[in-house]
Amino acid sequence: MTVDSSPTSAAVAGSPRRPPKAPIGPMKPRGLTIAGVAFRTPYWVFTGAVAVVFLFPLVWTAVASVSPQAGTNQVTGWGFGNYATLADYQAGIWRYLANSAFVSLLTVALTLLISFLGGYAFARFRFPGRNLLFLLTLAILMVPYATLLIPLYVLLNEVGLQNSLVGVALVLTMFQLPFSTFLMRISFEAVPRELDEAAMVDGCSSFSALWRVLVPAVKPGLITVGLFAFLAAWNDFMAPLILINDSERMTLPLAVSNLRGQVQGVVDYGATEAGVVVLALPCIVLFLLLQRHYVRGFMSGALKG
């Protein structure tokens, strides 16, 4: 009887037996069956049609703002004559952009600060009248926006903030707080209490646990609140119209509206379309950059168990 003592035989004898490898062949494409394509085609057609409906006005406005039009600064050829008209209107486009940016950023900062603390208090603390106070906060949403502007005009005039960009930002913050506080409350409630309790057991103070643990956990909600506040403040027309009297303090939407009839009531469509493009660009860029966080912020409390 002979025994094969070669290293190969020993390795084979001492190792578990492996199943033979399956032959490598062409893999079938996944998700490309006729039934799958037929099922998804109506969805693709519908979403494509909706995208075209929403994008067409923006594309048409952008093209029209640089195309030749009678009665505008761009009569012949394609160019940026309408943007030159917008840039030179009264105090200048950069002044109105700065006014709008100041109002929007101040509104975002105030909304984030107040709604963050308010949402944290409503979600984590128990105090008498908590639910009633929260309902009263949400009740502001049921009051028509325009009906409060005249009383607010009188109030701001008494405290010296009428015809002030700070006053406009305060008014816009007030109208953003109900929804923002609601969103921040459900964002905090979606975070398990065990996280901040564990942080405090490890030696963190209440503020340290809030800053180091809860802020990263509710970051999508904060981004959603900030994005909503910015879009509302940047595009708002009614509050600056009622509260601002000085032409140099106008925001960009109000300046574009006044630009429409600057020459004997004749509408300058080219300059108006250029103003719409300038107004829309920051909103589009911000939304595209923050879209992922925006969706997560809305879904933060949806799966709360």
XYZ file of N, CA, C and O in Angstrom, residues 206-275:
280
model
N -26.270 69.368 29.821
C -27.448 69.415 28.942
C -27.119 70.143 27.649
O -27.491 69.696 26.561
N -26.406 71.257 27.766
C -26.059 72.013 26.562
C -25.077 71.237 25.697
O -25.194 71.235 24.465
N -24.099 70.566 26.336
C -23.122 69.799 25.562
C -23.790 68.631 24.845
O -23.470 68.340 23.684
N -24.723 67.945 25.513
C -25.448 66.853 24.856
C -26.297 67.366 23.710
O -26.406 66.731 22.655
N -26.899 68.541 23.910
C -27.698 69.134 22.842
C -26.830 69.465 21.638
O -27.206 69.187 20.488
N -25.658 70.044 21.869
C -24.803 70.498 20.777
C -24.075 69.341 20.090
O -23.966 69.309 18.864
N -23.580 68.381 20.860
C -22.748 67.326 20.294
C -23.546 66.128 19.787
O -23.093 65.425 18.885
N -24.712 65.878 20.363
C -25.465 64.671 20.018
C -26.711 64.994 19.208
O -26.940 64.412 18.137
N -27.510 65.936 19.703
C -28.800 66.174 19.065
C -28.696 67.019 17.804
O -29.448 66.801 16.860
N -27.795 67.975 17.781
C -27.681 68.817 16.581
C -27.310 67.993 15.351
O -27.938 68.127 14.294
N -26.304 67.098 15.413
C -26.063 66.255 14.221
C -27.232 65.351 13.880
O -27.474 65.063 12.699
N -27.980 64.915 14.887
C -29.097 64.008 14.619
C -30.248 64.713 13.909
O -30.964 64.090 13.115
N -30.456 66.006 14.190
C -31.581 66.731 13.582
C -31.107 67.669 12.471
O -31.848 68.574 12.080
N -29.886 67.451 11.978
C -29.364 68.335 10.924
C -30.243 68.390 9.685
O -30.453 69.480 9.134
N -30.824 67.271 9.195
C -31.736 67.392 8.044
C -32.934 68.297 8.316
O -33.351 69.058 7.440
N -33.483 68.229 9.527
C -34.584 69.120 9.864
C -34.158 70.570 9.887
O -34.893 71.455 9.426
N -32.974 70.855 10.415
C -32.468 72.225 10.429
C -32.264 72.759 9.017
O -32.591 73.916 8.716
N -31.719 71.925 8.146
C -31.504 72.359 6.766
C -32.834 72.612 6.071
O -32.982 73.591 5.319
N -33.823 71.773 6.334
C -35.138 71.969 5.728
C -35.769 73.269 6.211
O -36.322 74.044 5.421
N -35.683 73.531 7.506
C -36.228 74.777 8.061
C -35.508 75.985 7.462
O -36.141 76.972 7.067
N -34.186 75.917 7.408
C -33.439 77.037 6.841
C -33.746 77.274 5.376
O -33.860 78.425 4.934
N -33.902 76.186 4.615
C -34.214 76.328 3.191
C -35.595 76.942 2.992
O -35.775 77.832 2.150
N -36.567 76.476 3.762
C -37.907 77.045 3.670
C -37.901 78.524 4.031
O -38.547 79.345 3.365
N -37.205 78.872 5.101
C -37.158 80.273 5.529
C -36.486 81.145 4.476
O -36.932 82.270 4.200
N -35.416 80.648 3.872
C -34.728 81.434 2.846
C -35.615 81.652 1.624
O -35.707 82.774 1.102
N -36.257 80.584 1.145
C -37.112 80.717 -0.036
C -38.266 81.677 0.221
O -38.613 82.490 -0.647
N -38.866 81.584 1.406
C -39.990 82.468 1.723
C -39.538 83.925 1.809
O -40.218 84.828 1.299
N -38.401 84.170 2.456
C -37.928 85.547 2.606
C -37.407 86.117 1.290
O -37.627 87.288 0.974
N -36.715 85.304 0.515
C -36.139 85.779 -0.739
C -37.217 86.163 -1.751
O -37.069 87.132 -2.489
N -38.297 85.404 -1.785
C -39.338 85.630 -2.786
C -40.509 86.462 -2.294
O -41.430 86.716 -3.067
N -40.502 86.852 -1.020
C -41.666 87.560 -0.484
C -41.789 88.949 -1.104
O -40.806 89.690 -1.231
N -43.025 89.281 -1.456
C -43.306 90.576 -2.071
C -44.201 91.440 -1.187
O -44.050 92.656 -1.143
N -45.137 90.808 -0.466
C -46.148 91.560 0.258
C -45.573 92.362 1.416
O -45.877 93.544 1.590
N -44.740 91.728 2.244
C -44.202 92.427 3.420
C -43.338 93.632 3.041
O -43.530 94.725 3.593
N -42.383 93.520 2.103
C -41.642 94.719 1.706
C -42.538 95.789 1.077
O -42.291 96.985 1.256
N -43.574 95.376 0.352
C -44.473 96.349 -0.262
C -45.173 97.206 0.784
O -45.332 98.426 0.605
N -45.580 96.597 1.905
C -46.304 97.324 2.949
C -45.349 98.070 3.870
O -45.624 99.206 4.283
N -44.206 97.486 4.177
C -43.348 98.017 5.229
C -42.239 98.932 4.730
O -41.690 99.700 5.518
N -41.872 98.858 3.458
C -40.741 99.631 2.932
C -41.251 100.802 2.096
O -42.043 100.614 1.166
N -40.779 102.005 2.429
C -41.124 103.205 1.669
C -39.946 103.760 0.886
O -40.131 104.398 -0.151
N -38.751 103.543 1.354
C -37.544 104.068 0.726
C -37.138 103.170 -0.445
O -37.026 101.956 -0.291
N -36.936 103.780 -1.621
C -36.588 102.996 -2.805
C -35.237 102.302 -2.658
O -34.998 101.248 -3.249
N -34.312 102.859 -1.869
C -33.000 102.237 -1.701
C -33.037 101.035 -0.769
O -32.059 100.293 -0.688
N -34.147 100.837 -0.056
C -34.273 99.696 0.853
C -35.187 98.609 0.291
O -35.521 97.676 0.999
N -35.575 98.737 -0.943
C -36.438 97.731 -1.533
C -35.684 96.417 -1.698
O -34.479 96.403 -1.962
N -36.402 95.327 -1.557
C -35.844 94.023 -1.877
C -35.985 93.779 -3.378
O -36.683 94.511 -4.082
N -35.346 92.736 -3.861
C -35.314 92.482 -5.302
C -36.706 92.210 -5.898
O -37.002 92.733 -6.976
N -37.586 91.420 -5.268
C -38.920 91.243 -5.861
C -39.681 92.556 -6.011
O -40.354 92.771 -7.027
N -39.578 93.433 -5.026
C -40.259 94.725 -5.114
C -39.635 95.601 -6.195
O -40.349 96.300 -6.929
N -38.316 95.559 -6.330
C -37.648 96.347 -7.370
C -38.022 95.851 -8.754
O -38.266 96.651 -9.671
N -38.093 94.544 -8.951
C -38.480 93.990 -10.255
C -39.918 94.375 -10.584
O -40.244 94.691 -11.732
N -40.793 94.365 -9.599
C -42.183 94.764 -9.833
C -42.278 96.223 -10.238
O -43.041 96.580 -11.149
N -41.511 97.095 -9.584
C -41.527 98.512 -9.950
C -40.888 98.754 -11.309
O -41.257 99.694 -12.019
N -39.930 97.912 -11.670
C -39.252 98.061 -12.955
C -40.194 97.821 -14.131
O -40.004 98.373 -15.212
N -41.223 97.015 -13.924
C -42.123 96.656 -15.021
C -42.753 97.888 -15.667
O -42.938 97.938 -16.875
N -43.096 98.896 -14.889
C -43.785 100.057 -15.449
C -43.014 101.342 -15.278
O -43.586 102.376 -14.947
N -41.700 101.288 -15.502
C -40.879 102.460 -15.221
C -41.018 103.562 -16.270
O -40.717 104.714 -15.983
N -41.470 103.239 -17.480
C -41.551 104.255 -18.541
C -43.008 104.408 -18.963
O -43.527 103.624 -19.756
N -43.691 105.396 -18.386
C -45.063 105.742 -18.764
C -46.000 104.530 -18.718
O -46.871 104.370 -19.563
N -45.791 103.677 -17.749
C -46.680 102.532 -17.587
C -46.464 101.417 -18.582
O -47.205 100.425 -18.547
N -45.483 101.523 -19.488
C -45.210 100.468 -20.458
C -44.379 99.373 -19.792
O -43.352 99.651 -19.163
N -44.809 98.144 -19.936
C -44.120 97.028 -19.286
C -42.865 96.674 -20.070
O -42.930 96.408 -21.281
N -41.740 96.690 -19.403
C -40.473 96.261 -20.005
C -40.330 94.762 -19.732
O -39.774 94.338 -18.714
N -40.820 93.950 -20.664
C -40.832 92.509 -20.450
C -39.426 91.928 -20.403
O -39.160 90.977 -19.664
N -38.534 92.486 -21.202
C -37.172 91.955 -21.213
C -36.485 92.119 -19.870
O -35.897 91.165 -19.336
N -36.537 93.326 -19.296
C -35.925 93.554 -17.991
C -36.639 92.765 -16.895
O -36.008 92.286 -15.953
N -37.961 92.624 -17.021
C -38.711 91.830 -16.037
C -38.284 90.373 -16.072
O -38.104 89.732 -15.026
N -38.116 89.833 -17.277
C -37.669 88.437 -17.388
C -36.256 88.268 -16.857
O -35.940 87.254 -16.222
N -35.395 89.269 -17.074
C -34.050 89.201 -16.502
C -34.115 89.210 -14.980
O -33.373 88.482 -14.311
N -35.017 90.026 -14.422
C -35.181 90.050 -12.974
C -35.686 88.726 -12.425
O -35.259 88.283 -11.353
